[in-house]
Short mmCIF file of C-alpha atoms and ligand atoms in Angstrom, two decimals:
data_model
loop_
_atom_site.label_atom_id
_atom_site.label_comp_id
_atom_site.label_asym_id
_atom_site.label_seq_id
_atom_site.Cartn_x
_atom_site.Cartn_y
_atom_site.Cartn_z
CA MET E 1 120.95 112.87 100.03
CA LEU E 2 123.47 112.64 97.24
CA PRO E 3 122.91 116.15 96.03
CA GLY E 4 124.35 117.39 92.69
CA PHE E 5 125.18 115.28 89.70
CA HIS E 6 124.77 111.73 90.91
CA PRO E 7 122.30 110.02 88.60
CA ASP E 8 120.97 106.47 88.00
CA PRO E 9 121.66 105.05 91.49
CA SER E 10 121.91 101.34 92.00
CA VAL E 11 122.33 99.86 95.50
CA CYS E 12 123.07 96.53 97.18
CA ARG E 13 123.49 95.46 100.78
CA VAL E 14 126.10 93.14 102.34
CA GLY E 15 125.43 92.57 106.06
CA GLY E 16 124.94 95.95 107.62
CA THR E 17 126.69 97.88 104.82
CA PHE E 18 125.17 99.39 101.64
CA TYR E 19 126.98 100.00 98.42
CA LEU E 20 125.82 102.46 95.79
CA VAL E 21 127.03 103.13 92.25
CA THR E 22 126.02 106.02 89.96
CA SER E 23 126.56 106.84 86.35
CA SER E 24 129.36 109.12 85.14
CA PHE E 25 129.20 109.55 81.35
CA HIS E 26 132.42 111.14 80.04
CA TYR E 27 133.86 111.95 83.45
CA PHE E 28 136.84 110.05 84.77
CA PRO E 29 137.36 108.16 86.98
CA GLY E 30 134.02 106.50 86.08
CA LEU E 31 131.30 104.83 88.10
CA PRO E 32 131.76 106.19 91.60
CA VAL E 33 131.15 103.60 94.36
CA TRP E 34 129.80 104.75 97.71
CA ARG E 35 129.37 103.09 101.10
CA SER E 36 126.88 103.73 103.83
CA SER E 37 125.56 102.13 107.07
CA ASN E 38 122.32 104.15 107.17
CA LEU E 39 121.43 104.79 103.45
CA ALA E 40 121.40 108.58 104.07
CA GLU E 41 125.08 109.43 104.45
CA TRP E 42 127.42 108.15 101.81
CA GLU E 43 131.19 108.00 101.61
CA LEU E 44 132.92 107.74 98.23
CA ILE E 45 135.18 104.70 98.50
CA GLY E 46 136.37 104.15 94.94
CA HIS E 47 135.48 103.94 91.24
CA GLY E 48 134.53 101.05 89.06
CA ILE E 49 136.60 102.50 86.23
CA SER E 50 139.82 104.04 87.57
CA SER E 51 142.47 103.46 84.83
CA ARG E 52 142.77 104.06 81.16
CA GLU E 53 143.88 100.44 80.74
CA GLN E 54 140.41 99.36 82.03
CA LEU E 55 138.54 101.71 79.79
CA ASP E 56 139.80 104.58 77.66
CA LEU E 57 137.24 107.36 77.59
CA SER E 58 139.32 109.70 75.43
CA GLY E 59 137.37 111.13 72.61
CA THR E 60 134.04 110.49 74.37
CA PRO E 61 131.56 113.32 73.69
CA ALA E 62 129.83 114.95 76.66
CA SER E 63 127.00 112.87 78.12
CA ARG E 64 128.00 109.75 76.22
CA GLY E 65 130.34 107.17 77.76
CA LEU E 66 129.08 105.37 80.87
CA PHE E 67 125.29 105.19 81.34
CA ALA E 68 123.35 103.70 84.20
CA PRO E 69 125.18 100.93 86.13
CA THR E 70 123.95 98.21 88.49
CA ILE E 71 125.93 96.95 91.57
CA ARG E 72 125.33 93.42 93.02
CA GLU E 73 127.14 91.18 95.37
CA HIS E 74 127.13 87.42 95.06
CA ARG E 75 129.12 84.90 97.20
CA GLY E 76 131.63 87.52 98.29
CA ARG E 77 132.24 89.00 94.83
CA PHE E 78 131.01 92.40 93.65
CA TYR E 79 129.74 92.94 90.12
CA ILE E 80 128.96 96.22 88.30
CA THR E 81 127.19 95.95 84.97
CA CYS E 82 127.02 99.04 82.75
CA THR E 83 126.97 100.29 79.15
CA GLU E 84 129.61 102.31 77.35
CA VAL E 85 127.20 103.57 74.74
CA ASP E 86 129.34 104.17 71.70
CA ARG E 87 132.13 101.66 71.63
CA LEU E 88 132.06 98.82 74.13
CA GLY E 89 128.34 98.30 74.65
CA ASN E 90 127.28 96.32 77.70
CA PHE E 91 129.95 94.99 80.09
CA ILE E 92 130.65 93.52 83.49
CA ILE E 93 133.47 94.41 85.95
CA GLN E 94 134.17 92.50 89.13
CA ALA E 95 135.98 93.09 92.39
CA GLU E 96 136.74 91.28 95.65
CA ARG E 97 136.21 94.51 97.50
CA PRO E 98 133.93 97.34 96.45
CA GLU E 99 136.75 99.82 96.95
CA GLY E 100 138.42 98.09 94.02
CA PRO E 101 140.58 97.21 92.19
CA TRP E 102 137.88 96.39 89.66
CA SER E 103 138.58 94.05 86.76
CA LYS E 104 138.84 94.97 83.11
CA PRO E 105 135.38 95.06 81.48
CA LEU E 106 134.12 91.80 80.09
CA PRO E 107 131.90 92.54 77.11
CA ILE E 108 128.33 91.21 77.08
CA ALA E 109 126.74 90.36 73.70
CA GLN E 110 123.35 91.71 74.49
CA ARG E 111 121.74 94.84 73.12
CA GLY E 112 119.97 97.57 75.10
CA ILE E 113 121.23 99.79 77.95
CA ASP E 114 121.18 99.64 81.74
CA PRO E 115 122.23 96.00 82.18
CA SER E 116 121.30 94.59 85.54
CA LEU E 117 122.30 91.26 87.14
CA PHE E 118 119.98 89.13 89.23
CA PHE E 119 121.25 86.04 91.15
CA ASP E 120 118.48 83.56 91.74
CA GLU E 121 118.38 81.27 94.69
CA ASP E 122 119.32 78.27 92.53
CA GLY E 123 122.52 80.03 91.55
CA ALA E 124 121.46 81.06 88.02
CA ALA E 125 122.53 84.59 87.05
CA TYR E 126 120.16 86.61 84.86
CA LEU E 127 120.91 89.77 82.91
CA CYS E 128 118.24 92.20 81.91
CA THR E 129 118.73 95.21 79.61
CA GLY E 130 116.31 97.89 78.53
CA GLY E 131 115.74 100.62 75.95
CA LYS E 132 116.34 99.71 72.32
CA VAL E 133 116.93 96.04 72.49
CA GLY E 134 116.35 95.49 68.79
CA ASP E 135 114.60 92.78 66.88
CA LEU E 136 114.51 90.12 69.60
CA ALA E 137 112.34 87.06 69.82
CA THR E 138 109.56 87.48 72.38
CA MET E 139 109.44 84.92 75.20
CA PRO E 140 106.40 82.99 74.03
CA ARG E 141 104.67 83.06 77.39
CA CYS E 142 105.10 86.87 77.48
CA GLU E 143 103.18 87.61 74.23
CA GLY E 144 100.35 89.87 75.11
CA ALA E 145 98.59 93.12 74.91
CA TRP E 146 101.59 95.41 75.13
CA ARG E 147 101.35 99.04 74.35
CA GLY E 148 105.08 99.96 74.05
CA GLU E 149 106.94 100.88 70.94
CA PRO E 150 108.31 98.09 68.71
CA GLY E 151 112.12 97.63 69.12
CA PHE E 152 112.04 98.86 72.67
CA GLY E 153 111.55 96.75 75.84
CA ILE E 154 113.24 94.60 78.34
CA ALA E 155 115.59 91.75 77.21
CA LEU E 156 116.52 88.90 79.58
CA SER E 157 119.15 86.20 79.36
CA VAL E 158 120.94 83.74 81.56
CA ILE E 159 124.58 84.71 81.80
CA ASN E 160 127.91 83.50 83.17
CA PRO E 161 128.84 86.60 85.25
CA ASP E 162 132.45 85.56 85.40
CA SER E 163 132.93 85.39 81.62
CA GLY E 164 130.18 87.53 80.27
CA GLU E 165 128.95 84.63 78.12
CA ILE E 166 125.23 84.48 77.41
CA LEU E 167 123.98 80.99 78.20
CA GLU E 168 120.32 81.30 77.32
CA GLY E 169 118.37 83.97 75.46
CA PRO E 170 118.18 86.89 75.31
CA TRP E 171 114.46 87.00 75.00
CA LEU E 172 112.09 90.05 75.01
CA ILE E 173 110.13 89.66 78.23
CA CYS E 174 108.29 92.93 78.72
CA ARG E 175 107.59 96.24 77.01
CA GLY E 176 106.55 98.08 80.18
CA SER E 177 103.31 99.84 80.81
CA GLY E 178 103.30 101.92 77.60
CA GLY E 179 105.53 104.76 78.63
CA ARG E 180 108.38 105.69 76.26
CA TRP E 181 111.89 104.34 77.01
CA PRO E 182 111.21 101.29 79.13
CA GLU E 183 114.68 101.04 80.71
CA GLY E 184 116.66 100.76 83.98
CA PRO E 185 115.24 97.22 84.62
CA HIS E 186 115.99 95.36 87.86
CA LEU E 187 114.83 91.95 88.77
CA TYR E 188 114.18 90.87 92.41
CA SER E 189 112.67 87.89 94.12
CA ARG E 190 110.41 88.27 97.16
CA GLU E 191 108.34 85.68 98.94
CA GLY E 192 108.42 83.25 96.06
CA ARG E 193 107.60 85.77 93.34
CA TYR E 194 109.71 87.75 90.91
CA TYR E 195 109.45 91.47 90.53
CA LEU E 196 110.59 93.54 87.58
CA LEU E 197 111.15 97.25 88.26
CA LEU E 198 111.38 99.60 85.29
CA ALA E 199 112.01 103.22 84.53
CA GLU E 200 109.63 104.56 81.88
CA GLY E 201 108.70 107.84 80.38
CA GLY E 202 112.20 109.12 79.72
CA THR E 203 114.46 110.56 82.30
CA GLU E 204 112.84 113.99 82.02
CA TYR E 205 109.58 115.39 83.42
CA GLY E 206 107.50 112.33 82.43
CA HIS E 207 109.83 109.94 84.27
CA MET E 208 108.28 107.14 86.38
CA ALA E 209 108.98 103.83 88.04
CA THR E 210 106.67 100.94 87.16
CA VAL E 211 106.61 97.39 88.55
CA PHE E 212 105.46 94.00 87.27
CA ARG E 213 105.53 90.54 88.87
CA ALA E 214 105.59 86.96 87.75
CA ASP E 215 106.13 83.43 88.93
CA SER E 216 109.29 83.09 86.81
CA PRO E 217 112.01 85.46 85.83
CA TRP E 218 110.84 84.97 82.21
CA GLY E 219 107.27 86.12 82.91
CA PRO E 220 104.46 86.39 81.98
CA TRP E 221 104.39 89.75 83.74
CA GLU E 222 101.44 91.15 85.55
CA ALA E 223 101.51 94.96 85.89
CA CYS E 224 100.98 96.56 89.27
CA PRO E 225 97.40 98.08 89.22
CA ARG E 226 98.84 101.24 90.72
CA ASN E 227 101.54 101.78 88.03
CA PRO E 228 103.40 104.06 87.99
CA ILE E 229 104.40 103.29 91.58
CA LEU E 230 106.50 106.46 91.58
CA SER E 231 106.25 109.56 89.38
CA HIS E 232 105.97 113.36 89.76
CA ARG E 233 104.81 113.86 86.17
CA ASP E 234 101.51 115.23 87.53
CA CYS E 235 103.02 117.09 90.55
CA ALA E 236 103.95 120.37 88.98
CA ARG E 237 104.54 122.05 92.36
CA SER E 238 106.85 119.55 93.95
CA PRO E 239 110.35 120.78 94.51
CA ILE E 240 111.57 117.33 93.25
CA GLN E 241 110.77 116.40 89.60
CA CYS E 242 111.72 113.71 87.14
CA VAL E 243 111.74 110.95 89.76
CA GLY E 244 112.34 107.48 88.41
CA HIS E 245 115.09 104.98 87.66
CA GLY E 246 115.12 103.35 91.06
CA ASP E 247 116.60 100.30 92.75
CA ILE E 248 115.16 98.55 95.77
CA VAL E 249 117.10 97.30 98.76
CA ASP E 250 116.02 95.73 102.05
CA ASP E 251 117.88 96.95 105.08
CA GLY E 252 118.09 93.63 106.85
CA GLY E 253 115.93 95.03 109.67
CA GLY E 254 112.64 94.36 107.95
CA ASN E 255 112.35 97.61 106.02
CA SER E 256 112.74 98.25 102.27
CA TRP E 257 113.93 101.36 100.51
CA MET E 258 114.17 102.75 97.07
CA LEU E 259 117.04 104.85 95.79
CA CYS E 260 116.11 106.73 92.68
CA LEU E 261 117.02 109.73 90.63
CA GLY E 262 115.27 113.04 90.71
CA VAL E 263 116.04 116.68 90.01
CA ARG E 264 115.37 119.89 91.95
CA PRO E 265 114.41 122.46 89.31
CA LEU E 266 115.33 126.11 89.73
CA GLY E 267 111.75 126.68 88.80
CA PRO E 268 110.29 124.30 86.18
CA PRO E 269 111.38 123.46 83.65
CA LEU E 270 115.05 124.26 84.22
CA HIS E 271 117.61 122.43 86.35
CA ASN E 272 121.35 123.03 86.71
CA LEU E 273 122.39 120.75 89.56
CA GLY E 274 122.07 117.53 87.50
CA ARG E 275 120.08 114.44 88.23
CA GLU E 276 120.48 113.63 91.99
CA THR E 277 120.14 110.52 94.13
CA PHE E 278 117.10 110.36 96.47
CA LEU E 279 116.11 107.95 99.19
CA ALA E 280 112.50 106.89 99.83
CA PRO E 281 110.97 104.40 102.26
CA LEU E 282 109.25 101.55 100.44
CA THR E 283 106.50 99.45 101.97
CA TRP E 284 104.63 96.42 100.67
CA ASP E 285 100.83 96.57 100.47
CA ALA E 286 98.40 93.75 101.42
CA GLU E 287 98.51 92.41 97.82
CA GLY E 288 102.30 92.37 97.86
CA TRP E 289 102.93 95.38 95.65
CA PRO E 290 105.46 98.08 96.60
CA VAL E 291 104.40 101.52 97.75
CA VAL E 292 107.18 104.12 97.29
CA GLY E 293 107.46 107.16 99.55
CA ARG E 294 104.13 108.79 100.47
CA GLY E 295 101.73 107.02 98.07
CA GLY E 296 104.17 107.12 95.16
CA ARG E 297 105.53 110.62 95.94
CA LEU E 298 108.79 111.87 97.34
CA GLU E 299 109.34 114.79 99.69
CA LEU E 300 112.46 116.64 100.68
CA GLU E 301 111.92 115.54 104.24
CA MET E 302 110.41 112.09 104.90
CA ASP E 303 109.85 109.88 107.84
CA GLY E 304 111.51 106.50 108.01
CA LEU E 305 113.51 104.60 110.51
CA LEU E 306 117.01 104.62 108.96
CA PRO E 307 119.02 101.52 109.54
CA SER E 308 121.69 101.81 112.31
CA ALA E 309 121.18 105.59 112.74
CA GLY E 310 117.82 105.18 114.37
CA ASP E 311 116.64 108.52 112.92
CA ALA E 312 112.96 109.04 112.53
CA SER E 313 113.22 111.34 109.60
CA PHE E 314 115.72 112.28 107.00
CA ARG E 315 116.23 115.11 104.58
CA SER E 316 117.43 115.36 101.06
CA GLY E 317 119.90 118.03 100.08
CA THR E 318 121.76 118.24 103.35
CA LEU E 319 124.43 120.91 103.76
CA VAL E 320 127.38 120.22 101.53
CA SER E 321 130.42 122.35 102.29
CA TRP E 322 133.97 121.22 101.67
CA ARG E 323 137.51 122.47 101.54
CA ASP E 324 140.65 121.05 99.90
CA GLU E 325 144.14 122.41 100.47
CA PHE E 326 145.74 119.58 98.43
CA ARG E 327 148.14 118.57 101.22
CA GLY E 328 147.85 114.83 100.87
CA PRO E 329 150.04 112.59 98.73
CA LYS E 330 147.11 112.02 96.32
CA LEU E 331 144.32 114.09 94.87
CA SER E 332 141.13 113.20 96.83
CA ARG E 333 138.76 111.00 94.90
CA GLU E 334 135.99 113.48 94.94
CA TRP E 335 137.61 115.36 92.02
CA SER E 336 136.64 114.36 88.46
CA PHE E 337 138.41 114.90 85.13
CA LEU E 338 137.10 115.16 81.62
CA ARG E 339 137.66 111.79 79.91
CA GLY E 340 140.95 111.09 81.65
CA ARG E 341 143.58 112.37 83.99
CA PRO E 342 145.07 115.46 82.42
CA GLU E 343 148.74 115.59 81.57
CA GLY E 344 150.74 117.90 83.84
CA LEU E 345 148.47 117.37 86.93
CA ALA E 346 150.54 117.01 90.09
CA LEU E 347 150.40 117.76 93.77
CA ALA E 348 152.85 120.40 94.99
CA GLY E 349 153.80 118.54 98.22
CA ALA E 350 153.49 119.10 101.93
CA ARG E 351 153.00 122.85 101.57
CA GLY E 352 149.81 122.06 99.60
CA GLY E 353 148.72 122.94 96.16
CA LEU E 354 147.49 121.38 92.96
CA VAL E 355 149.51 121.95 89.73
CA LEU E 356 147.61 122.04 86.50
CA GLY E 357 148.92 122.88 83.14
CA SER E 358 150.89 122.38 79.96
CA GLY E 359 148.01 121.31 77.82
CA GLU E 360 146.62 123.01 74.66
CA ALA E 361 142.96 121.94 75.17
CA GLY E 362 140.46 124.43 76.48
CA LEU E 363 137.00 124.13 78.10
CA SER E 364 135.20 124.32 74.72
CA ASP E 365 137.07 121.38 73.22
CA GLU E 366 134.43 118.77 72.44
CA THR E 367 136.38 115.55 72.90
CA ALA E 368 139.78 116.57 74.41
CA THR E 369 141.03 116.32 78.01
CA PRO E 370 141.70 119.86 79.17
CA ALA E 371 143.77 120.51 82.31
CA PHE E 372 140.54 120.56 84.37
CA VAL E 373 139.42 119.11 87.75
CA GLY E 374 135.90 119.59 89.07
CA ARG E 375 133.37 118.60 91.62
CA PRO E 376 129.62 118.70 91.20
CA GLN E 377 127.78 121.83 92.40
CA SER E 378 125.46 120.34 94.98
CA ALA E 379 123.54 123.31 96.45
CA PHE E 380 121.77 126.16 94.75
CA ASP E 381 123.20 128.84 97.11
CA CYS E 382 126.92 128.37 97.53
CA VAL E 383 130.28 130.06 97.21
CA PHE E 384 133.15 128.34 95.40
CA GLU E 385 136.64 129.89 95.92
CA ALA E 386 140.22 129.12 94.95
CA THR E 387 143.56 130.72 95.41
CA MET E 388 145.70 130.58 92.27
CA GLU E 389 149.28 131.39 91.35
CA PHE E 390 149.58 131.93 87.58
CA GLU E 391 151.75 133.93 85.32
CA PRO E 392 150.15 133.85 81.85
CA GLY E 393 152.74 133.35 79.10
CA ALA E 394 152.03 133.21 75.32
CA GLU E 395 148.86 134.06 73.49
CA GLY E 396 145.99 131.93 74.73
CA SER E 397 147.58 131.04 78.03
CA GLU E 398 144.95 131.25 80.84
CA ALA E 399 143.93 129.65 84.07
CA GLY E 400 140.97 130.09 86.41
CA VAL E 401 137.82 128.71 87.93
CA ALA E 402 134.74 127.60 85.99
CA ALA E 403 131.00 126.82 86.42
CA TYR E 404 131.12 124.06 83.83
CA TYR E 405 128.14 122.20 82.39
CA ASP E 406 129.86 120.80 79.28
CA ASP E 407 131.93 122.06 76.31
CA SER E 408 129.06 124.15 74.96
CA TYR E 409 127.92 125.65 78.25
CA HIS E 410 130.42 127.14 80.75
CA TYR E 411 131.28 130.40 82.50
CA GLU E 412 134.86 130.97 83.71
CA ALA E 413 136.73 133.62 85.60
CA PHE E 414 140.31 133.51 84.49
CA VAL E 415 143.67 135.26 84.50
CA ALA E 416 145.37 135.83 81.12
CA ARG E 417 147.45 138.44 79.30
CA ARG E 418 145.35 141.33 78.00
CA GLY E 419 146.78 144.52 76.47
CA GLY E 420 150.30 143.53 77.41
CA GLY E 421 149.59 143.02 81.13
CA ARG E 422 148.10 140.42 83.47
CA ALA E 423 144.35 140.72 83.80
CA ALA E 424 141.26 138.91 85.07
CA CYS E 425 138.21 138.34 82.93
CA LEU E 426 134.91 136.58 82.75
CA ARG E 427 134.05 134.48 79.64
CA LYS E 428 130.64 132.99 79.05
CA ARG E 429 129.79 130.33 76.48
CA VAL E 430 126.23 129.27 75.81
CA HIS E 431 125.53 127.27 72.63
CA ASP E 432 127.92 128.79 70.01
CA ILE E 433 127.80 132.28 71.58
CA VAL E 434 130.95 133.33 73.44
CA VAL E 435 131.30 136.66 75.18
CA GLU E 436 134.09 138.04 77.23
CA GLY E 437 133.70 140.74 79.85
CA PRO E 438 136.07 143.71 80.31
CA ALA E 439 139.64 142.86 81.37
CA VAL E 440 140.44 143.94 84.87
CA PRO E 441 144.20 144.76 85.16
CA LEU E 442 146.03 142.88 87.91
CA PRO E 443 149.58 143.29 89.33
CA GLU E 444 152.09 141.27 87.26
CA LYS E 445 152.81 138.91 90.22
CA GLY E 446 150.99 137.64 93.22
CA ARG E 447 148.32 135.17 94.19
CA VAL E 448 144.79 135.74 92.94
CA ARG E 449 141.70 134.58 94.81
CA LEU E 450 138.93 133.68 92.41
CA LYS E 451 135.33 133.36 93.56
CA ILE E 452 132.03 132.05 92.13
CA SER E 453 128.89 132.89 94.12
CA ALA E 454 125.91 130.90 93.03
CA ASP E 455 122.18 131.29 93.71
CA ARG E 456 119.11 130.18 91.80
CA ASP E 457 119.36 133.08 89.34
CA LEU E 458 122.95 133.93 88.79
CA TYR E 459 126.61 132.95 89.01
CA SER E 460 128.57 135.99 90.16
CA PHE E 461 132.31 136.06 89.51
CA SER E 462 134.89 138.10 91.35
CA CYS E 463 138.61 138.19 92.03
CA GLU E 464 140.89 139.44 94.75
CA CYS E 465 144.54 140.38 94.39
CA ASP E 466 146.75 142.44 96.75
CA ALA E 467 143.72 143.17 99.00
CA SER E 468 141.77 144.69 96.13
CA ARG E 469 138.56 143.07 95.10
CA PHE E 470 137.08 143.24 91.56
CA ARG E 471 133.71 142.24 90.27
CA LEU E 472 134.09 140.39 86.94
CA GLY E 473 130.39 140.04 86.07
CA THR E 474 127.54 137.54 86.25
CA GLY E 475 126.06 134.73 84.18
CA MET E 476 122.49 133.50 84.29
CA THR E 477 122.02 130.09 85.87
CA ALA E 478 119.55 129.39 83.10
CA GLY E 479 122.48 129.22 80.63
CA LEU E 480 123.86 126.15 82.36
CA CYS E 481 120.74 123.97 82.63
CA THR E 482 120.08 120.52 81.12
CA GLU E 483 116.88 121.54 79.40
CA GLY E 484 118.61 124.28 77.47
CA THR E 485 121.30 122.18 75.84
CA TRP E 486 121.35 121.61 72.03
CA ARG E 487 121.77 117.88 72.46
CA GLN E 488 120.37 115.43 75.05
CA THR E 489 122.50 115.74 78.12
CA PHE E 490 122.49 113.91 81.37
CA THR E 491 125.00 115.82 83.57
CA GLY E 492 124.99 118.83 85.88
CA VAL E 493 127.15 121.85 86.69
CA PHE E 494 130.64 121.22 88.11
CA PHE E 495 132.74 123.83 89.86
CA GLY E 496 136.19 123.43 88.35
CA LEU E 497 139.81 124.58 88.20
CA TYR E 498 141.57 124.79 84.86
CA CYS E 499 144.57 125.88 83.02
CA ARG E 500 145.44 126.15 79.32
CA ARG E 501 148.91 126.76 77.96
CA GLY E 502 150.83 127.48 81.11
CA ARG E 503 151.16 126.21 84.65
CA ALA E 504 148.85 127.20 87.51
CA VAL E 505 149.06 126.24 91.12
CA PHE E 506 145.78 126.11 93.05
CA SER E 507 145.42 126.01 96.80
CA ASP E 508 142.81 126.45 99.49
CA VAL E 509 139.83 125.52 97.32
CA SER E 510 136.46 125.44 99.05
CA CYS E 511 132.71 125.42 98.48
CA VAL E 512 130.45 126.71 101.24
CA ASP E 513 126.77 125.83 101.09
CA ARG E 514 124.87 128.95 102.22
CA GLY E 515 121.92 126.84 103.04
CA GLY E 516 119.21 128.86 101.31
CA GLY E 517 116.86 128.06 98.55
CA ARG E 518 116.39 124.37 99.05
C1 LIG K 601 120.11 105.85 81.58
C2 LIG K 601 118.71 105.62 81.46
C3 LIG K 601 118.26 106.83 82.04
O1 LIG K 601 120.91 104.95 81.10
O2 LIG K 601 119.01 107.80 81.51
O3 LIG K 601 117.14 107.96 83.75
C4 LIG K 601 120.07 107.18 80.90
N1 LIG K 601 117.48 106.94 83.05
O4 LIG K 601 118.20 104.56 82.17
C5 LIG K 601 121.27 107.97 81.09
O5 LIG K 601 121.44 108.15 82.48
#
């Protein structure tokens, strides 16, 4: 439903409109905000972090930066809470309108990750965080037979959401059901009781959602007898894995829903598309506990009466084709950069075209901002193509298209100078291994059409110039998968355009979903 790299969804409803935010790590702009009237189709309307003055992500290593956010609305104001994991810690941003502009981050002096706000009916605002919350005092009424690891759990405080000041606490209120990494907490109230929804088990194949309830936000917490209420840790054959980290929303029409993250593996245990956002109907059983999807399981196609659309069933991973000729006055907000807007990026004007260039940084730089723009790959079988005008100059000058996981994992088809002439090549980087395919000589001038064809097994690269077509080679999809990375990573493959030492103009960029392999 939000296919491709769109992890850690959080959702709120205002009237008949839903707002969603997802995590973004080292990508800029950060914290994409989406709008929907039916929970299935989402429009990207802005970003929580859209300027360097708000938050400077330069130097942020891949998969660090902005972790799981929460979005809430209270008395006409929107709040996003999030963690910048290495420098700022937990923070709040606010806006009058979810499109933005969003405020500068207000730091919150509470440890842990995944901060989430809850506004109680009496007007009090609570903030819960999860993960490694440190050596916190346990809320006395919550002492009990917990099985979780010391130092990890859920911390709760009362907060002033407009200043970030902690007014009471934080106290340790819960350690979860015993799964590793109790995190992603959200507090809700329903029919006079409080519910605490958690992610446990880690975001990988043991991921799950668990729920607890109490008569007070401070606990003591009673675990749902059916915990985990959502997990595919024992469903080896499901096309959706790693489900967890959810948020619950009621649709105003009497139905509840969960948005959560999940991955669609190529074939277990590898996935390249990143952690994606899924929608599941949520019902309440006779004892008042939530039931997610079909008995705690998700399917690619599920029944449920979507709000406003009136559809009886919905499908994850809908067709996702797009085209950009860069004709508008601004770059469309679907494009992401690495850590910040690259220098030298410009739109060519009414004739169309995106100019990239002048920078020294390349795709393997660990903390720099190369001249790169990208969009998540959101289907297994698809074709990404771009037309490029580029005359390579000095040594090391190149431009092209990339299937980019992060600085250690990327395949790119590029144009550069080889043997004194202009040539096209494929380079593949996996871990610290870099290989370059044979150089295919090109005419000195003229536009080049570069193409990446993806399926579950391979990325195939080719190039067209002066009506001649050349194959540049292939790279295994397995080289660009989360499970194969040398450090813990949380992202997915992007299709990107890039330029190093020189100036390239890209036009007519498209991605066509071939619809197979879902
Ligand atoms: C996030 C944590 C998680 O903050 O992974 O899946 C972390 N859940 O809750 C990074 O997205």
